[in-house]
PDB file of C-alpha atoms in Angstrom:
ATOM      1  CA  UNK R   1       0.000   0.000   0.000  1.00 77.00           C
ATOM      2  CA  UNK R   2       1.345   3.401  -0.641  1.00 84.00           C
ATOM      3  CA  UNK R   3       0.807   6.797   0.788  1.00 90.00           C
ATOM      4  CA  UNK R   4       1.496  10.266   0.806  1.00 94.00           C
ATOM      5  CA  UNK R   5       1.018  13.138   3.956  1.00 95.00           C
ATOM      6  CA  UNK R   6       1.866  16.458   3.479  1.00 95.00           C
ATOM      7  CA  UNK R   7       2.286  17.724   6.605  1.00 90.00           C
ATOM      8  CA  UNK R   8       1.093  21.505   7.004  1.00 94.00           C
ATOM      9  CA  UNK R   9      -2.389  22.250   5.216  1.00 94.00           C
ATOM     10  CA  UNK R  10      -1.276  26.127   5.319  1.00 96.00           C
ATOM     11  CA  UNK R  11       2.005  28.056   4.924  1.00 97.00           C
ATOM     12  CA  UNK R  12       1.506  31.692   5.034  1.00 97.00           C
ATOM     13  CA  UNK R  13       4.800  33.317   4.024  1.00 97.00           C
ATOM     14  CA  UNK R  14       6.217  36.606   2.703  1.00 97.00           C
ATOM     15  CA  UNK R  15       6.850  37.534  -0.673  1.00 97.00           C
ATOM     16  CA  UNK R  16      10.666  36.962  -1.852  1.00 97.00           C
ATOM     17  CA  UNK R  17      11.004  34.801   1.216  1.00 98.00           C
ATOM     18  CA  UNK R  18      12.136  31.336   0.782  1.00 98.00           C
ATOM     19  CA  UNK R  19       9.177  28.375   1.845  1.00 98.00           C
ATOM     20  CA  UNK R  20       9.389  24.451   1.853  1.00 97.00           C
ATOM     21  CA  UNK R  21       6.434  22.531   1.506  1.00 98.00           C
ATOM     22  CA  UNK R  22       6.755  19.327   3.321  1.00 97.00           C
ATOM     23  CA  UNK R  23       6.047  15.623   1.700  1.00 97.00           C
ATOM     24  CA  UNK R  24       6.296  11.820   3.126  1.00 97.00           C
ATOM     25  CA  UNK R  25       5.223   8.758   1.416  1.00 95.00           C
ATOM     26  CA  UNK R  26       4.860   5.257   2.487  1.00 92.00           C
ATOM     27  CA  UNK R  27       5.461   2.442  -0.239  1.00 89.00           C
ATOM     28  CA  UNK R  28       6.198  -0.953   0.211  1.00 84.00           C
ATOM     29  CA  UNK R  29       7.458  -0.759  -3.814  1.00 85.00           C
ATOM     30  CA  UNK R  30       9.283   1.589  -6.131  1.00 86.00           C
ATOM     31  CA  UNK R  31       8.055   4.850  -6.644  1.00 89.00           C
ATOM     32  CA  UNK R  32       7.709   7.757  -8.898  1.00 94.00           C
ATOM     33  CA  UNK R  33       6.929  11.094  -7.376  1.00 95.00           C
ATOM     34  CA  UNK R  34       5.104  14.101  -8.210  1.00 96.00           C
ATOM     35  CA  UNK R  35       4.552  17.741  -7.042  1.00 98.00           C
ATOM     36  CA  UNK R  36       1.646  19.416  -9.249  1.00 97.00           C
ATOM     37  CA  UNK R  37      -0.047  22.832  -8.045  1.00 97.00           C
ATOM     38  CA  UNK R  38      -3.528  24.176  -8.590  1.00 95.00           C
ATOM     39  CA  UNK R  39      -4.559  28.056  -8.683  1.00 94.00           C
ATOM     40  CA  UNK R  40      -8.351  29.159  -8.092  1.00 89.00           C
ATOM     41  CA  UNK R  41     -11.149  27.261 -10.065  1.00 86.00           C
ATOM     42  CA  UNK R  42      -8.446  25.105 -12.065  1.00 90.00           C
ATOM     43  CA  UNK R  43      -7.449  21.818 -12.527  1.00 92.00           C
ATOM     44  CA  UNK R  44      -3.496  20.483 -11.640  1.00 95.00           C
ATOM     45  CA  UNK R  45      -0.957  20.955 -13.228  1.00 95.00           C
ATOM     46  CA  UNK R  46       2.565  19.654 -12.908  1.00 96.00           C
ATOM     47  CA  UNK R  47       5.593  21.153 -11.444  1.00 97.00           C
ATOM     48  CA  UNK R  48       7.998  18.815 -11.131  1.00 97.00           C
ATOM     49  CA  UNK R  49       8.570  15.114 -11.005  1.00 96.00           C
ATOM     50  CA  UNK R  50      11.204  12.612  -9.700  1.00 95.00           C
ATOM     51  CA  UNK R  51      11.563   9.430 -12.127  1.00 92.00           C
ATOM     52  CA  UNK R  52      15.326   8.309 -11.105  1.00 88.00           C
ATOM     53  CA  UNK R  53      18.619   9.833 -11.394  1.00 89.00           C
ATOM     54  CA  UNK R  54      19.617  12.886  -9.680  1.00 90.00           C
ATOM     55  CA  UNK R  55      17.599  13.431  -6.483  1.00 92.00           C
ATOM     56  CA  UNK R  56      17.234  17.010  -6.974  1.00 96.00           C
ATOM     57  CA  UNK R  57      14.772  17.824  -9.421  1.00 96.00           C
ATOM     58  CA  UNK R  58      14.003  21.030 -11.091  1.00 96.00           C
ATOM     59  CA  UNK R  59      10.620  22.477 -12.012  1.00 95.00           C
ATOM     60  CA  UNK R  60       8.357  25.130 -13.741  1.00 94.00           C
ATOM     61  CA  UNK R  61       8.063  28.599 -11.929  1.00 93.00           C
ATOM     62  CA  UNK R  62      11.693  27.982  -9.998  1.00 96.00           C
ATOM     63  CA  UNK R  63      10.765  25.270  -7.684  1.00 97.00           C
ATOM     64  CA  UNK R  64      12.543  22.296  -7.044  1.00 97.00           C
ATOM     65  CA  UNK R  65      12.487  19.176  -4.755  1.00 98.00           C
ATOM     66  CA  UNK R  66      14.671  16.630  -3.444  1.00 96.00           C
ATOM     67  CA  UNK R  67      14.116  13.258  -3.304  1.00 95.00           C
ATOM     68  CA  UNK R  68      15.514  11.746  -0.088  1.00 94.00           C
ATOM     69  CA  UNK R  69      15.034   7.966   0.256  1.00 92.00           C
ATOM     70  CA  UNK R  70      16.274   7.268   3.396  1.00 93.00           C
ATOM     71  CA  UNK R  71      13.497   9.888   4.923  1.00 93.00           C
ATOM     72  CA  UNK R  72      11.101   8.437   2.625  1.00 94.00           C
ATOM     73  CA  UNK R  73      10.173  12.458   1.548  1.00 96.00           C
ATOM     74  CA  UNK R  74      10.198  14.585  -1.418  1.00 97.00           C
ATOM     75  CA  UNK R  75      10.248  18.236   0.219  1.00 97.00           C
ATOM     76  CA  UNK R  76       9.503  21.246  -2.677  1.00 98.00           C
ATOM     77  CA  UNK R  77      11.257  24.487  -2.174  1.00 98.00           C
ATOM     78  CA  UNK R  78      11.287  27.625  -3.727  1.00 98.00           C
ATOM     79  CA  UNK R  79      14.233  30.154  -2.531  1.00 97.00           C
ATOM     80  CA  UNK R  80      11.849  33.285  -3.160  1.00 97.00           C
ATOM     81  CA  UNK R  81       8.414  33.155  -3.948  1.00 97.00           C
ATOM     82  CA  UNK R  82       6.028  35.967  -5.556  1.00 97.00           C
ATOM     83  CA  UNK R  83       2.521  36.639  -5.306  1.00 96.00           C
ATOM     84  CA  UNK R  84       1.578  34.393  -7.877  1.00 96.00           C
ATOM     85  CA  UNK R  85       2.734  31.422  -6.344  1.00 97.00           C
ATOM     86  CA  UNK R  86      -0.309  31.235  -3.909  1.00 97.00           C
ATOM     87  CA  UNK R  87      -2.031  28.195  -4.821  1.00 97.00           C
ATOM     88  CA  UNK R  88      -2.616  24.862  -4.049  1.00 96.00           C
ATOM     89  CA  UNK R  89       0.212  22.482  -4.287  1.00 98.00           C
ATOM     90  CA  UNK R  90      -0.080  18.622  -4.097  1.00 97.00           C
ATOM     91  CA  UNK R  91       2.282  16.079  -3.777  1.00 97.00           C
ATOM     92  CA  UNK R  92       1.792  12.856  -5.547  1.00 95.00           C
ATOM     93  CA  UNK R  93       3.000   8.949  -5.134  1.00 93.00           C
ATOM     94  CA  UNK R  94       2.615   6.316  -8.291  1.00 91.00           C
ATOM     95  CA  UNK R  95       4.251   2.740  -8.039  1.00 88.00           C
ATOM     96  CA  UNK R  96       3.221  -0.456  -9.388  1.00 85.00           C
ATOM     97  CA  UNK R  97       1.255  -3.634  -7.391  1.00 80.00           C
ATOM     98  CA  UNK R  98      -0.823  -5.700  -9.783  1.00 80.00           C
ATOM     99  CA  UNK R  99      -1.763  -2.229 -11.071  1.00 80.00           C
ATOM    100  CA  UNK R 100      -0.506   1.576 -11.099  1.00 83.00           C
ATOM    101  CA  UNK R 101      -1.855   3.517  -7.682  1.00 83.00           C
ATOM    102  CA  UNK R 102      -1.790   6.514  -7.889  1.00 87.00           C
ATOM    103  CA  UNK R 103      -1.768   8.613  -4.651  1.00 91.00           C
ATOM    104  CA  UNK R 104      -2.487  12.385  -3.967  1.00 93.00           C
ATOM    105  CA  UNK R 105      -1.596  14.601  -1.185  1.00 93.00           C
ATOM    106  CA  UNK R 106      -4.488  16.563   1.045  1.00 92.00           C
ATOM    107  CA  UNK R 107      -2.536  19.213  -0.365  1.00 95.00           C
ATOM    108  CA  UNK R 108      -0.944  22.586   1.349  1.00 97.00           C
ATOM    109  CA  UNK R 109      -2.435  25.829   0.550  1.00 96.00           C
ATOM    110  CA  UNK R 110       0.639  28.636  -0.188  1.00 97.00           C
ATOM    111  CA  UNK R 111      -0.053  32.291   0.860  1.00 97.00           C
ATOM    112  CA  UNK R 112       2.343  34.321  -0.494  1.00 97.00           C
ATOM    113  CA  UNK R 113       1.700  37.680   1.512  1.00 96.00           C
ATOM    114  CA  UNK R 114       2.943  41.154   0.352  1.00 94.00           C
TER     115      UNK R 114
ATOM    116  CA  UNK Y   1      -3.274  22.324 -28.603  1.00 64.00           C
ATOM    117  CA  UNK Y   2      -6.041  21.584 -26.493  1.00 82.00           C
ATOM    118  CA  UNK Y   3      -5.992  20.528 -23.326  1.00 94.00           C
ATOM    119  CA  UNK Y   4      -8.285  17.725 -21.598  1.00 97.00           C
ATOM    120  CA  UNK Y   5     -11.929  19.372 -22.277  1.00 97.00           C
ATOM    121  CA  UNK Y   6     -14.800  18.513 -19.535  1.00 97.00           C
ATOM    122  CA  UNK Y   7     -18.362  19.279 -19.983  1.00 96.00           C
ATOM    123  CA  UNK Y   8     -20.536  21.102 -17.762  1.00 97.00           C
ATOM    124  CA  UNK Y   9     -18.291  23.163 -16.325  1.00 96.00           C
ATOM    125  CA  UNK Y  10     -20.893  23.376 -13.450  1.00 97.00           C
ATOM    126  CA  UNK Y  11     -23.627  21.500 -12.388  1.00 97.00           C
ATOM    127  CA  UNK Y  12     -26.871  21.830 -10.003  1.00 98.00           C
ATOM    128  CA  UNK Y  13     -29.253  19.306  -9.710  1.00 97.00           C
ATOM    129  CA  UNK Y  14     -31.410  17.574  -7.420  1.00 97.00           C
ATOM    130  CA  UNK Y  15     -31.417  14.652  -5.363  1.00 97.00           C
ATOM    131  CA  UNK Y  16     -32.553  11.637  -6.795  1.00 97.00           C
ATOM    132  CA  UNK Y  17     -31.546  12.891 -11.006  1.00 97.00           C
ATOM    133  CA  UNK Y  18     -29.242  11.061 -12.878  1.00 97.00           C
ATOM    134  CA  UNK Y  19     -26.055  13.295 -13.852  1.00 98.00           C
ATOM    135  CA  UNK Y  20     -23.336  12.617 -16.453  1.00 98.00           C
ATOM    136  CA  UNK Y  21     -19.794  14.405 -16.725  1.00 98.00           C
ATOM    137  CA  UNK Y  22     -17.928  14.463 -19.598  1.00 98.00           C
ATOM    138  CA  UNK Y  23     -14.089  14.205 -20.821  1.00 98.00           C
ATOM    139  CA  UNK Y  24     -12.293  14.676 -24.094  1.00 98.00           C
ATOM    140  CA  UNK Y  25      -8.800  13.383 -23.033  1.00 97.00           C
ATOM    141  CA  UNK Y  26      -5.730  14.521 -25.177  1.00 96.00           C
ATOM    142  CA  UNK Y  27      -5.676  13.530 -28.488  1.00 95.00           C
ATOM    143  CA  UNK Y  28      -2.898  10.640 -28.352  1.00 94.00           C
ATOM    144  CA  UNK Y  29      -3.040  10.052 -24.723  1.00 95.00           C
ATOM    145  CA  UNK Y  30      -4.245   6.143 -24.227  1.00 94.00           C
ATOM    146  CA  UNK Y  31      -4.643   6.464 -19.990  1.00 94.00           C
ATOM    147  CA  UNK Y  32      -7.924   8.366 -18.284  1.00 96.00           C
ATOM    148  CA  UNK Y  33      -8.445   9.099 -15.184  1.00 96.00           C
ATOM    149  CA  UNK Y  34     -10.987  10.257 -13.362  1.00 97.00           C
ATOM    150  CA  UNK Y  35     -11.014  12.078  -9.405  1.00 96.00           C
ATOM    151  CA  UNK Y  36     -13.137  13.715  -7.295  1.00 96.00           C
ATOM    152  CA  UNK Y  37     -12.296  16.467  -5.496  1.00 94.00           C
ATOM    153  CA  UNK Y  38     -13.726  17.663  -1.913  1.00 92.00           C
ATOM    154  CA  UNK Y  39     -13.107  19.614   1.023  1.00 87.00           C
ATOM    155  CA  UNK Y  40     -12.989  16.615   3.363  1.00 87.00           C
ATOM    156  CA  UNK Y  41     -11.741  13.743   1.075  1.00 87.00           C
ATOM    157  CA  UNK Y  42      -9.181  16.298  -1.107  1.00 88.00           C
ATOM    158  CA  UNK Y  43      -8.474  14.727  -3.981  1.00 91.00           C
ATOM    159  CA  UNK Y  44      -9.221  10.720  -4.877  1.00 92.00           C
ATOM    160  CA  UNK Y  45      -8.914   8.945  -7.934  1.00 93.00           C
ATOM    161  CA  UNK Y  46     -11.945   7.263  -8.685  1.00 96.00           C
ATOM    162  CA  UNK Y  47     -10.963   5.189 -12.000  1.00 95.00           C
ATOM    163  CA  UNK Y  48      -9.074   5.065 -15.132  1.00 93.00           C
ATOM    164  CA  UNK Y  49      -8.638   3.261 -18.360  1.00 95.00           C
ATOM    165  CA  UNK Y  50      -5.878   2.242 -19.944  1.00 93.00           C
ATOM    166  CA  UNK Y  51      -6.344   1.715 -24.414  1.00 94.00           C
ATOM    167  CA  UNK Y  52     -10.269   2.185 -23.061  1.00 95.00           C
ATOM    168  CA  UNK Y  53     -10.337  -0.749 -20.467  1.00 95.00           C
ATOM    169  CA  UNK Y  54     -10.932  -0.334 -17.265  1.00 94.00           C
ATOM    170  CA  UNK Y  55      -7.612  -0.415 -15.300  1.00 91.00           C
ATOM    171  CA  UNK Y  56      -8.609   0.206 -11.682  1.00 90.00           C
ATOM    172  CA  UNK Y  57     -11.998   1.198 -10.368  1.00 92.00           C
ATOM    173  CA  UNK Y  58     -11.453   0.238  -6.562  1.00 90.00           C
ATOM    174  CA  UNK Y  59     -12.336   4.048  -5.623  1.00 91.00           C
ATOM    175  CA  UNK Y  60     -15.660   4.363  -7.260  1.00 94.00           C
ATOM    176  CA  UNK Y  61     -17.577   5.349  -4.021  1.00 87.00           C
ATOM    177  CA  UNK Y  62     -20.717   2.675  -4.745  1.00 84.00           C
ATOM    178  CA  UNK Y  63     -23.037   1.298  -7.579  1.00 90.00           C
ATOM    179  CA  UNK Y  64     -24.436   4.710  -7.973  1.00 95.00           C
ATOM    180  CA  UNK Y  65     -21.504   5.755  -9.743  1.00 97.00           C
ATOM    181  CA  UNK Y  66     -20.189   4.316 -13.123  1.00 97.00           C
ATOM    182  CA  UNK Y  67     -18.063   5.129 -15.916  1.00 97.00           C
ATOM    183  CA  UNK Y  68     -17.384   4.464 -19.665  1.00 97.00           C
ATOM    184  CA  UNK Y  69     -14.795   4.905 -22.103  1.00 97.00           C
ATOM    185  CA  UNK Y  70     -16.524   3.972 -25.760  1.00 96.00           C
ATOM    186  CA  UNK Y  71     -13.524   4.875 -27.514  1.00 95.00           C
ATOM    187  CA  UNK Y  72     -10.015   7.329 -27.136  1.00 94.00           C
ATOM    188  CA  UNK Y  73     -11.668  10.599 -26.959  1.00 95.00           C
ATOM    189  CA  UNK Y  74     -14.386  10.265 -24.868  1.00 96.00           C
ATOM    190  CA  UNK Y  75     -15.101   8.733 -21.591  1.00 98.00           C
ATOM    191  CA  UNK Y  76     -18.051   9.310 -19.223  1.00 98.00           C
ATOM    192  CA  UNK Y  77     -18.907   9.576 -15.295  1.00 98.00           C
ATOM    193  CA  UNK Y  78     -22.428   8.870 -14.363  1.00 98.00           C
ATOM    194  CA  UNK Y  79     -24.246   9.180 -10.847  1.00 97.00           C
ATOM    195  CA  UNK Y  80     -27.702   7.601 -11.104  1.00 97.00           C
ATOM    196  CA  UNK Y  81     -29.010   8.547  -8.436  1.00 96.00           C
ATOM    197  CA  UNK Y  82     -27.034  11.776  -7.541  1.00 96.00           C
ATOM    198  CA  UNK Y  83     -27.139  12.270  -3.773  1.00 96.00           C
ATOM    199  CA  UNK Y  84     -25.885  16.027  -1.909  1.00 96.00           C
ATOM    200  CA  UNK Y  85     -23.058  14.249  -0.119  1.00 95.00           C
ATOM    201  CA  UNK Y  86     -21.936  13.873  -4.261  1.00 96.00           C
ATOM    202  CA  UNK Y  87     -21.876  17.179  -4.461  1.00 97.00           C
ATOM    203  CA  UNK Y  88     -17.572  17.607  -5.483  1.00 97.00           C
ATOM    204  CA  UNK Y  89     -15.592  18.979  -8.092  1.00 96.00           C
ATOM    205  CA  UNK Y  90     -15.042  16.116 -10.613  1.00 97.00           C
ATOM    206  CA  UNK Y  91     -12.020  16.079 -12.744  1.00 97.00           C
ATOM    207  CA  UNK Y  92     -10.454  14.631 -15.771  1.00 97.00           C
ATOM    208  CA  UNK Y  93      -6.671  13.511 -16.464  1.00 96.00           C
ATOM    209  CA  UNK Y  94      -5.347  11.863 -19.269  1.00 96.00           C
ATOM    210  CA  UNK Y  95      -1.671  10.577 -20.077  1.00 95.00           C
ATOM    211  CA  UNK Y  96       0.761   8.934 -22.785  1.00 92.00           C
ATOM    212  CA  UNK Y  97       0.559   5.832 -21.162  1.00 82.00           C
ATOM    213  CA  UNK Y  98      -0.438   3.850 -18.560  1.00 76.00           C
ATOM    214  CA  UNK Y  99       3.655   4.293 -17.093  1.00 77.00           C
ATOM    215  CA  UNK Y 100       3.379   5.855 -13.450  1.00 81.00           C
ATOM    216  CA  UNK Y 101       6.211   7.446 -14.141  1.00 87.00           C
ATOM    217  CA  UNK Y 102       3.633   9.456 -16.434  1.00 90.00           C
ATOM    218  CA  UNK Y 103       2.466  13.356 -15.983  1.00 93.00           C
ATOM    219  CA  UNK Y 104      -1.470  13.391 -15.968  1.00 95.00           C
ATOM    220  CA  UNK Y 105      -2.555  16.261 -17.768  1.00 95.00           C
ATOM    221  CA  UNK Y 106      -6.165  17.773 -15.901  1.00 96.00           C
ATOM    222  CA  UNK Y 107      -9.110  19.630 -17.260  1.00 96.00           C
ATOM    223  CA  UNK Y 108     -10.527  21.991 -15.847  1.00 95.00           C
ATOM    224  CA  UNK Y 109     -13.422  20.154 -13.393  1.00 96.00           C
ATOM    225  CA  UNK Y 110     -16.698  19.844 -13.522  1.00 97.00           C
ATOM    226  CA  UNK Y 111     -18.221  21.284 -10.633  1.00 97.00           C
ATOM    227  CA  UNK Y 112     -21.465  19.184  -9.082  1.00 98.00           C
ATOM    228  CA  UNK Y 113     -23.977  20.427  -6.620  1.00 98.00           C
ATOM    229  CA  UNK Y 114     -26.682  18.298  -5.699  1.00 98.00           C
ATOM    230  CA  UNK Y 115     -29.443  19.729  -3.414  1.00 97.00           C
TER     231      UNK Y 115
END
């Protein structure tokens, strides 16, 4: 069984400040992970995702995650965020059992404050 | 090019009626996927279809809800009969492939209320 927790469902931070939103899985297989975010009235859309390779993984819009196996999390950071990064962001868990899961986040709302 | 394409955009209706979403996945994309998304639950993948089949439907909520793919660009979600705690924003994802190493690609939701 897989799973994902995204531990804070609210960061409130200053513009140009630097934020990390916070992601743990649980898998008893490999994985593939996934950070998408969602503004207002819109459906996901994908930031960044970690396949294999390098464990730090860059995205859209400046953000980028690390992949760190040992703590079973895939933290995204951003080292100075605008306005226009409030939004939704979920992190996201696939692996393979019989069939693909696919796991979302509850998601962290971003408040990028001016 | 266009993205996934749902249809309503919004719907209200009452208890009791039959309601049916609709999704146009990406022309080329062979995996669908349909969530629902609440305030409670977040975000939960109901089904998808891989090449049109039915891959994994373990989070359709009950019998009240169903879905069909006919063919690659268009599948359906049906609630017969719609209840208020259905009342969610629905949403469509397609892919390349059935890979989980995939990126879904969403519409935009359809948004249900059901008095």
């Amino acid at each position: 069984a897989q799973s994902v927790t995204q531990l804070d469902s609210q960061v409130p931070v200053f513009e140009e400040a630097p934020v990390e939103l916070r992601c743990n899985y649980s898998s008893s297989v490999s994985v593939y992970l996934f950070w998408y975010v969602q503004y207002p009235n819109q459906g996901l859309q994908l930031l960044l995702k970690y396949l294999s390779g390098s464990t730090l993984v860059k995205g859209i819009n400046g953000f980028e995650a690390e992949f760190n196996k040992s703590q079973t999390s895939f933290h995204l950071r951003k080292p100075s965020v605008h306005i226009s990064d409030t939004a939704e962001y979920f992190c996201a868990v696939s692996g393979y059992s019989g069939t693909y899961k696919y796991i979302f986040g509850t998601g962290t709302r971003l408040k990028v404050l001016a | 090019d266009a993205g996934v394409i749902q249809s309503p955009r919004h719907e209200v209706t009452e208890m009791g009626q039959e309601v049916t979403l609709r999704c146009k996945p990406i022309s080329g994309h062979n995996s669908l996927f349909w969530y629902r998304q609440t305030m409670m639950r977040g975000l939960e993948l109901l089904i998808y279809f891989n090449n049109n089949v039915p891959i994994d439907d373990s989070g359709m909520p009950e019998d009240r809800f169903s879905a069909k793919m006919p063919n690659a660009s268009f599948s359906t979600l049906k609630i017969q009969p719609s209840e208020p705690r259905d009342s969610a924003v629905y949403f469509c994802a397609s892919s390349l492939a059935q890979a989980g190493g995939e990126t879904q690609y969403f519409g935009p939701g359809t948004r249900l209320l059901v008095l």
